[in-house]
Coordinates of C-alpha atoms in Angstrom, one line a residue:
M1 CA 167.7 74.4 7.4
F2 CA 164.7 76.7 8.0
S3 CA 164.2 79.9 9.9
S4 CA 161.1 82.1 10.7
K5 CA 162.9 85.3 9.8
L6 CA 161.8 87.5 6.9
C7 CA 163.7 87.3 3.7
C8 CA 166.5 89.9 3.6
I9 CA 167.0 91.4 0.1
K10 CA 169.8 93.6 -1.1
G11 CA 168.7 97.2 -1.4
F12 CA 165.5 96.7 0.6
S13 CA 164.7 98.8 3.7
S14 CA 164.2 96.9 6.9
S15 CA 160.6 98.1 6.8
P16 CA 158.4 96.1 4.5
L17 CA 156.3 99.2 3.9
L18 CA 159.2 101.4 2.9
A19 CA 160.6 98.6 0.8
L20 CA 157.5 98.2 -1.2
K21 CA 157.2 101.9 -1.8
S22 CA 160.7 101.8 -3.3
F23 CA 159.9 98.8 -5.5
T24 CA 161.1 99.1 -9.1
C25 CA 158.1 97.9 -11.1
V26 CA 157.3 97.6 -14.7
L27 CA 153.8 99.1 -15.4
I28 CA 151.8 98.9 -18.5
D29 CA 149.9 102.0 -19.6
S30 CA 146.7 100.4 -20.9
S31 CA 145.7 103.5 -22.9
Q32 CA 149.0 103.8 -24.8
G33 CA 150.0 100.1 -24.7
Q34 CA 153.6 101.2 -23.9
C35 CA 156.0 100.1 -21.2
T36 CA 156.6 102.7 -18.5
V37 CA 159.6 101.8 -16.3
T38 CA 160.5 103.5 -13.0
N39 CA 163.9 104.2 -11.5
T40 CA 166.9 102.2 -12.5
L41 CA 165.1 99.6 -14.6
A42 CA 164.5 102.1 -17.5
A43 CA 167.9 101.5 -19.1
Q44 CA 167.6 97.8 -18.6
C45 CA 164.2 97.7 -20.3
K46 CA 165.5 99.5 -23.3
S47 CA 168.5 97.3 -23.8
K48 CA 166.9 94.0 -22.9
P49 CA 166.1 92.0 -26.1
Q50 CA 162.4 91.3 -26.7
R51 CA 161.2 87.7 -26.7
Q52 CA 160.6 86.4 -30.1
V53 CA 157.5 84.4 -31.0
C54 CA 158.1 81.1 -32.7
K55 CA 156.1 81.3 -35.9
T56 CA 155.9 77.5 -36.2
V57 CA 154.3 77.1 -32.8
L58 CA 152.0 80.1 -33.4
K59 CA 150.8 78.7 -36.8
H60 CA 150.1 75.4 -35.0
F61 CA 148.1 77.2 -32.3
D62 CA 146.2 79.2 -34.8
A63 CA 145.0 76.0 -36.6
Q64 CA 144.3 74.0 -33.4
Y65 CA 142.7 76.6 -31.2
S66 CA 140.7 78.4 -33.8
E67 CA 138.9 75.1 -34.3
E68 CA 138.7 74.2 -30.6
L69 CA 137.9 77.6 -29.1
G70 CA 136.4 79.5 -32.0
E71 CA 136.3 83.3 -31.7
Q72 CA 137.6 83.0 -28.1
W73 CA 141.0 82.0 -29.4
W74 CA 141.7 85.4 -31.1
S75 CA 141.2 87.3 -28.0
A76 CA 143.3 84.9 -26.0
R77 CA 145.9 85.1 -28.8
D78 CA 146.2 88.8 -28.4
V79 CA 147.0 88.4 -24.7
L80 CA 149.5 85.6 -25.2
L81 CA 151.4 87.6 -27.8
N82 CA 151.8 90.5 -25.4
P83 CA 154.0 89.3 -22.5
L84 CA 154.0 92.7 -20.9
S85 CA 150.3 92.3 -20.2
W86 CA 150.7 89.0 -18.3
Q87 CA 149.7 89.7 -14.7
Y88 CA 151.2 88.3 -11.6
G89 CA 149.3 87.6 -8.4
V90 CA 151.0 88.0 -5.1
L91 CA 150.4 85.0 -2.9
L92 CA 151.2 85.9 0.7
N93 CA 153.1 83.6 3.1
R94 CA 151.1 83.3 6.3
F95 CA 154.2 82.0 8.1
S96 CA 155.9 85.4 7.9
D97 CA 155.1 88.9 9.2
L98 CA 152.5 90.4 6.7
A99 CA 150.9 93.3 8.5
N100 CA 152.8 96.1 6.7
L101 CA 152.8 94.1 3.4
R102 CA 149.1 93.9 3.2
Q103 CA 148.8 97.6 3.9
C104 CA 151.3 98.5 1.3
L105 CA 149.8 96.3 -1.4
T106 CA 146.4 97.9 -0.7
G107 CA 148.0 101.3 -1.1
L108 CA 149.4 100.3 -4.4
G109 CA 146.0 99.4 -5.7
Y110 CA 146.0 95.6 -5.0
T111 CA 142.9 93.8 -3.8
N112 CA 142.5 90.3 -2.4
L113 CA 141.4 87.8 -5.0
L114 CA 139.5 85.7 -2.4
P115 CA 136.9 87.2 -0.1
Q116 CA 137.8 86.5 3.6
T117 CA 134.4 85.4 4.9
C118 CA 133.1 83.8 8.0
P119 CA 133.6 80.0 8.2
E120 CA 130.0 79.4 9.2
S121 CA 128.7 80.8 5.9
Q122 CA 131.0 79.1 3.4
S123 CA 131.8 75.6 2.3
H124 CA 135.4 76.4 1.4
T125 CA 136.4 77.3 5.0
T126 CA 140.0 76.2 4.6
H127 CA 140.7 79.0 2.2
M128 CA 140.5 81.6 5.0
H129 CA 144.3 81.5 5.3
L130 CA 145.0 81.7 1.6
Q131 CA 145.5 85.3 0.4
C132 CA 146.4 86.3 -3.1
F133 CA 146.5 90.0 -4.0
I134 CA 145.9 91.1 -7.6
H135 CA 146.0 94.4 -9.5
R136 CA 143.4 95.6 -12.0
D137 CA 146.3 96.7 -14.3
P138 CA 149.2 94.6 -15.4
V139 CA 151.7 95.2 -12.6
R140 CA 154.6 93.0 -11.4
I141 CA 156.5 93.7 -8.2
P142 CA 160.0 92.3 -7.9
T143 CA 160.6 88.7 -6.8
Q144 CA 162.3 88.0 -3.5
G145 CA 165.6 86.1 -3.8
H146 CA 166.3 82.8 -2.0
H147 CA 168.5 83.0 1.1
S148 CA 169.1 79.9 3.2
G149 CA 167.5 80.2 6.6
W150 CA 165.1 83.1 5.7
L151 CA 161.4 83.0 4.9
K152 CA 160.0 85.0 2.0
Q153 CA 156.8 87.1 2.4
Y154 CA 155.2 86.4 -0.9
Y155 CA 155.3 84.3 -4.1
L156 CA 154.5 85.6 -7.5
L157 CA 152.2 83.4 -9.7
N158 CA 149.5 83.5 -12.4
A159 CA 146.4 83.9 -10.2
A160 CA 144.5 81.3 -12.3
S161 CA 147.0 78.6 -11.1
L162 CA 145.3 78.8 -7.6
L163 CA 142.2 77.3 -9.1
P164 CA 143.4 73.7 -8.8
V165 CA 144.3 74.3 -5.1
L166 CA 141.0 75.9 -4.4
T167 CA 139.2 73.1 -6.1
L168 CA 141.1 70.5 -4.0
N169 CA 139.7 72.2 -0.9
V170 CA 142.3 70.8 1.6
K171 CA 141.1 70.6 5.1
E172 CA 143.1 70.6 8.3
G173 CA 144.9 67.4 9.0
E174 CA 144.3 65.7 5.6
N175 CA 147.1 63.8 3.9
V176 CA 147.8 65.4 0.5
L177 CA 149.9 64.4 -2.5
D178 CA 151.1 67.0 -5.0
L179 CA 152.2 64.5 -7.7
C180 CA 154.1 66.8 -10.0
A181 CA 155.0 69.6 -7.6
A182 CA 157.9 71.7 -9.0
P183 CA 158.5 74.5 -8.9
G184 CA 156.4 74.5 -5.8
G185 CA 153.8 77.2 -6.1
K186 CA 150.8 74.9 -5.7
S187 CA 152.4 73.0 -2.8
L188 CA 153.0 76.4 -1.2
A189 CA 149.4 77.4 -1.8
I190 CA 148.1 74.2 -0.2
L191 CA 150.2 75.1 2.9
Q192 CA 148.6 78.5 2.9
A193 CA 145.1 77.2 2.7
A194 CA 145.4 74.6 5.5
T195 CA 147.8 72.7 7.7
P196 CA 147.7 69.2 6.3
G197 CA 148.5 66.1 8.3
L198 CA 151.1 65.4 5.6
L199 CA 152.0 67.1 2.4
H200 CA 153.9 64.8 0.0
S201 CA 155.4 66.9 -2.8
N202 CA 156.9 64.9 -5.6
E203 CA 158.9 65.8 -8.7
L204 CA 160.7 63.5 -11.1
D205 CA 163.0 65.9 -12.9
K206 CA 166.2 66.4 -10.9
H207 CA 166.6 70.1 -11.7
R208 CA 163.0 70.9 -10.9
Y209 CA 163.2 68.7 -7.7
D210 CA 166.1 70.9 -6.5
W211 CA 164.0 74.0 -7.3
L212 CA 161.1 72.5 -5.3
L213 CA 163.3 72.0 -2.3
K214 CA 164.5 75.5 -2.4
T215 CA 161.0 76.9 -2.7
L216 CA 159.7 75.0 0.3
E217 CA 162.8 76.0 2.3
S218 CA 162.1 79.7 1.4
Y219 CA 158.5 79.7 2.7
F220 CA 157.9 77.0 5.3
P221 CA 159.1 77.2 8.9
P222 CA 161.3 74.5 10.4
T223 CA 158.9 73.9 13.3
L224 CA 156.5 72.4 10.7
R225 CA 159.0 70.6 8.6
H226 CA 157.8 67.2 9.8
L227 CA 154.6 67.7 7.9
L228 CA 156.4 67.7 4.6
S229 CA 157.7 64.8 2.5
V230 CA 159.6 65.8 -0.6
T231 CA 160.5 63.0 -3.0
H232 CA 162.2 62.4 -6.4
L233 CA 160.0 59.7 -7.9
D234 CA 158.2 58.8 -11.1
G235 CA 154.7 59.9 -10.4
R236 CA 153.3 57.0 -12.4
S237 CA 154.5 54.6 -9.8
I238 CA 153.3 56.3 -6.6
G239 CA 149.8 54.9 -6.9
S240 CA 151.1 51.3 -6.8
M241 CA 153.7 52.1 -4.2
R242 CA 151.2 53.9 -1.8
P243 CA 147.7 52.8 -2.7
G244 CA 144.9 54.6 -0.9
A245 CA 147.4 56.6 1.3
Y246 CA 146.0 60.1 0.6
D247 CA 142.8 62.1 1.2
K248 CA 143.5 64.4 -1.7
V249 CA 145.8 64.3 -4.7
L250 CA 146.7 67.1 -7.1
V251 CA 147.9 66.2 -10.5
D252 CA 149.2 69.4 -12.1
A253 CA 150.4 67.4 -15.1
P254 CA 153.4 68.2 -17.4
C255 CA 151.8 69.8 -20.4
S256 CA 152.4 71.9 -23.5
N257 CA 152.5 75.2 -21.6
D258 CA 151.0 77.6 -24.2
R259 CA 152.7 80.7 -22.9
S260 CA 156.2 79.2 -22.8
W261 CA 156.0 77.3 -26.0
L262 CA 155.0 80.4 -28.0
Y263 CA 158.4 81.8 -27.1
T264 CA 160.5 78.7 -28.0
P265 CA 164.0 80.0 -28.7
D266 CA 164.2 78.6 -32.3
T267 CA 162.1 76.9 -35.0
H268 CA 163.9 73.6 -34.6
Q269 CA 163.1 73.5 -30.9
G270 CA 159.5 74.5 -31.6
E271 CA 159.1 71.6 -34.0
M272 CA 160.6 69.2 -31.5
W273 CA 158.1 70.4 -28.8
L274 CA 155.2 70.1 -31.2
K275 CA 156.2 66.4 -31.8
E276 CA 156.5 65.9 -28.0
R277 CA 153.0 67.4 -27.6
T278 CA 151.5 64.4 -29.3
Q279 CA 153.0 62.1 -26.6
L280 CA 151.9 64.1 -23.6
P281 CA 148.3 62.7 -23.3
L282 CA 149.5 59.2 -22.7
L283 CA 151.8 60.4 -19.8
Q284 CA 149.0 62.5 -18.4
K285 CA 146.6 59.6 -18.4
E286 CA 149.1 57.4 -16.6
L287 CA 149.7 60.1 -14.0
L288 CA 146.0 60.6 -13.4
C289 CA 145.5 56.8 -13.0
S290 CA 148.3 56.7 -10.5
A291 CA 146.7 59.5 -8.6
L292 CA 143.4 57.7 -8.5
A293 CA 145.2 54.6 -7.1
A294 CA 147.0 56.7 -4.5
V295 CA 143.8 58.4 -3.1
R296 CA 141.6 56.6 -0.6
P297 CA 138.0 55.5 -1.5
G298 CA 135.9 58.7 -1.1
G299 CA 139.0 60.8 -1.7
V300 CA 139.3 63.5 -4.4
V301 CA 141.8 64.0 -7.2
V302 CA 142.2 67.3 -9.1
Y303 CA 143.7 67.2 -12.5
S304 CA 145.0 70.4 -14.0
T305 CA 147.2 71.8 -16.8
C306 CA 148.2 75.2 -18.0
T307 CA 147.3 74.5 -21.7
M308 CA 144.1 75.1 -23.6
S309 CA 144.6 71.9 -25.6
R310 CA 141.5 69.6 -25.7
A311 CA 143.7 66.5 -26.2
E312 CA 145.5 67.2 -22.9
N313 CA 142.5 68.3 -21.0
Q314 CA 139.0 67.0 -21.6
S315 CA 140.1 64.1 -23.7
V316 CA 142.5 62.8 -20.9
V317 CA 139.8 63.0 -18.3
E318 CA 137.2 61.3 -20.6
A319 CA 139.7 58.5 -21.4
V320 CA 140.5 57.8 -17.7
L321 CA 136.8 57.8 -16.7
A322 CA 136.1 55.3 -19.5
S323 CA 138.9 52.9 -18.5
Y324 CA 139.2 53.3 -14.7
Q325 CA 136.4 51.7 -12.6
G326 CA 134.9 53.2 -9.5
V327 CA 135.5 56.9 -10.4
E328 CA 133.0 59.7 -10.8
L329 CA 133.4 63.2 -12.2
L330 CA 132.5 66.0 -9.8
D331 CA 131.2 69.5 -10.7
L332 CA 133.4 72.3 -9.6
D333 CA 131.9 74.4 -6.8
Q334 CA 129.7 76.9 -8.5
Q335 CA 130.0 79.4 -5.6
L336 CA 133.8 79.3 -6.1
I337 CA 133.5 79.9 -9.9
D338 CA 131.0 82.8 -9.3
S339 CA 133.4 84.4 -6.8
L340 CA 136.2 84.3 -9.4
S341 CA 134.2 85.2 -12.5
D342 CA 135.0 88.9 -12.1
H343 CA 138.7 88.1 -12.6
F344 CA 138.8 84.9 -14.7
Y345 CA 137.2 84.1 -18.0
F346 CA 135.7 80.6 -17.8
A347 CA 135.2 79.0 -21.3
H348 CA 132.2 76.8 -21.8
L349 CA 133.4 73.3 -22.6
R350 CA 131.4 70.8 -24.5
P351 CA 131.2 68.2 -23.2
S352 CA 131.4 69.8 -19.7
V353 CA 134.4 67.9 -18.3
G354 CA 136.0 70.4 -16.0
Q355 CA 136.6 74.1 -16.3
L356 CA 138.9 76.1 -18.6
V357 CA 140.2 79.6 -17.8
I358 CA 141.5 81.3 -21.0
P359 CA 143.2 84.7 -21.0
Q360 CA 140.9 87.5 -22.4
K361 CA 141.4 91.2 -22.6
G362 CA 140.8 92.7 -19.2
K363 CA 141.0 89.2 -17.7
T364 CA 144.5 88.1 -18.6
W365 CA 144.8 85.3 -16.1
G366 CA 145.2 81.8 -17.6
P367 CA 145.4 79.4 -19.3
M368 CA 144.3 76.9 -16.7
Y369 CA 142.3 73.7 -17.0
V370 CA 140.8 72.0 -13.9
S371 CA 138.8 68.8 -13.5
Q372 CA 137.8 67.1 -10.2
L373 CA 137.2 63.4 -9.7
R374 CA 136.3 61.2 -6.8
R375 CA 137.3 57.6 -6.2
I376 CA 134.2 55.7 -5.2
Y377 CA 135.8 52.4 -4.2

């Protein structure tokens, strides 16, 4: 099912360096605010219909987020309304040959998001393997297609989505549960950060479960396949099914994804999603409680979403802390936050229940909310 070969992509040179140099990329001219397209994508860019903003969702966001975030919302709004400015980090796959890829990314102006420091001097030693390259300008290199039996070299993602994995701080040999794992980016990042004793990646939705399987097949070698367990279960039941079985649990909960919902295809769909939004906090609380049951005493649970909504973020964590005995809220590692502050804009939450990254001009990564809890007994 798996192979350690590099992903073979139609039209790519056999040399990763030459292949990257021939990438067809969409670049944003920050001074003109215009789309500059190289090579054969020019005609496609002109003919491709632009995504339309759902005015119903935008009106709702304006009312909610101007109250919750104040002036910070209007800067975030400008970024969210300009999809061409959304940046993509390049998460490298340590299980493939990366020598020329690193060199080429550096030549294209990419830098490593995370400093590669000596283990003796840092608490987050397991992040030594994890490498995500980012660009100061909005640039996206092409995705690599899935081919059975071949391993990809990189995975494109919003760099802020690495924050939950960095906060989880997985160490070698730990048993880890990714409760809502699809499409698989955070499971992949966990495997880049450390080699767990077991990584249990779970996804309830059948379509997304199939997507998760394909992602893991594309990046993880067959020799380590025994370290993975991929299931199709209701995450709310895993805590009772496997109590105290894990050292670390990640709950990247289903949420009202701000970026996706702004571009809902039609007004009717937007209205349906806004009604669904009111039901999400209950589901999120149930998932977080299941995660706390699944982690061992002394173990850590990280709760995250990709929305700025207070009801789905701080309020969920506060409600669980109030109702679930034997749990304490942990402060996020200040050293980690400081190391990312040049790239992410961390909003100040009141009360301080977790950290919220919101997209700002010049720091377009986000949205991403993260909170860390420890089970005491």
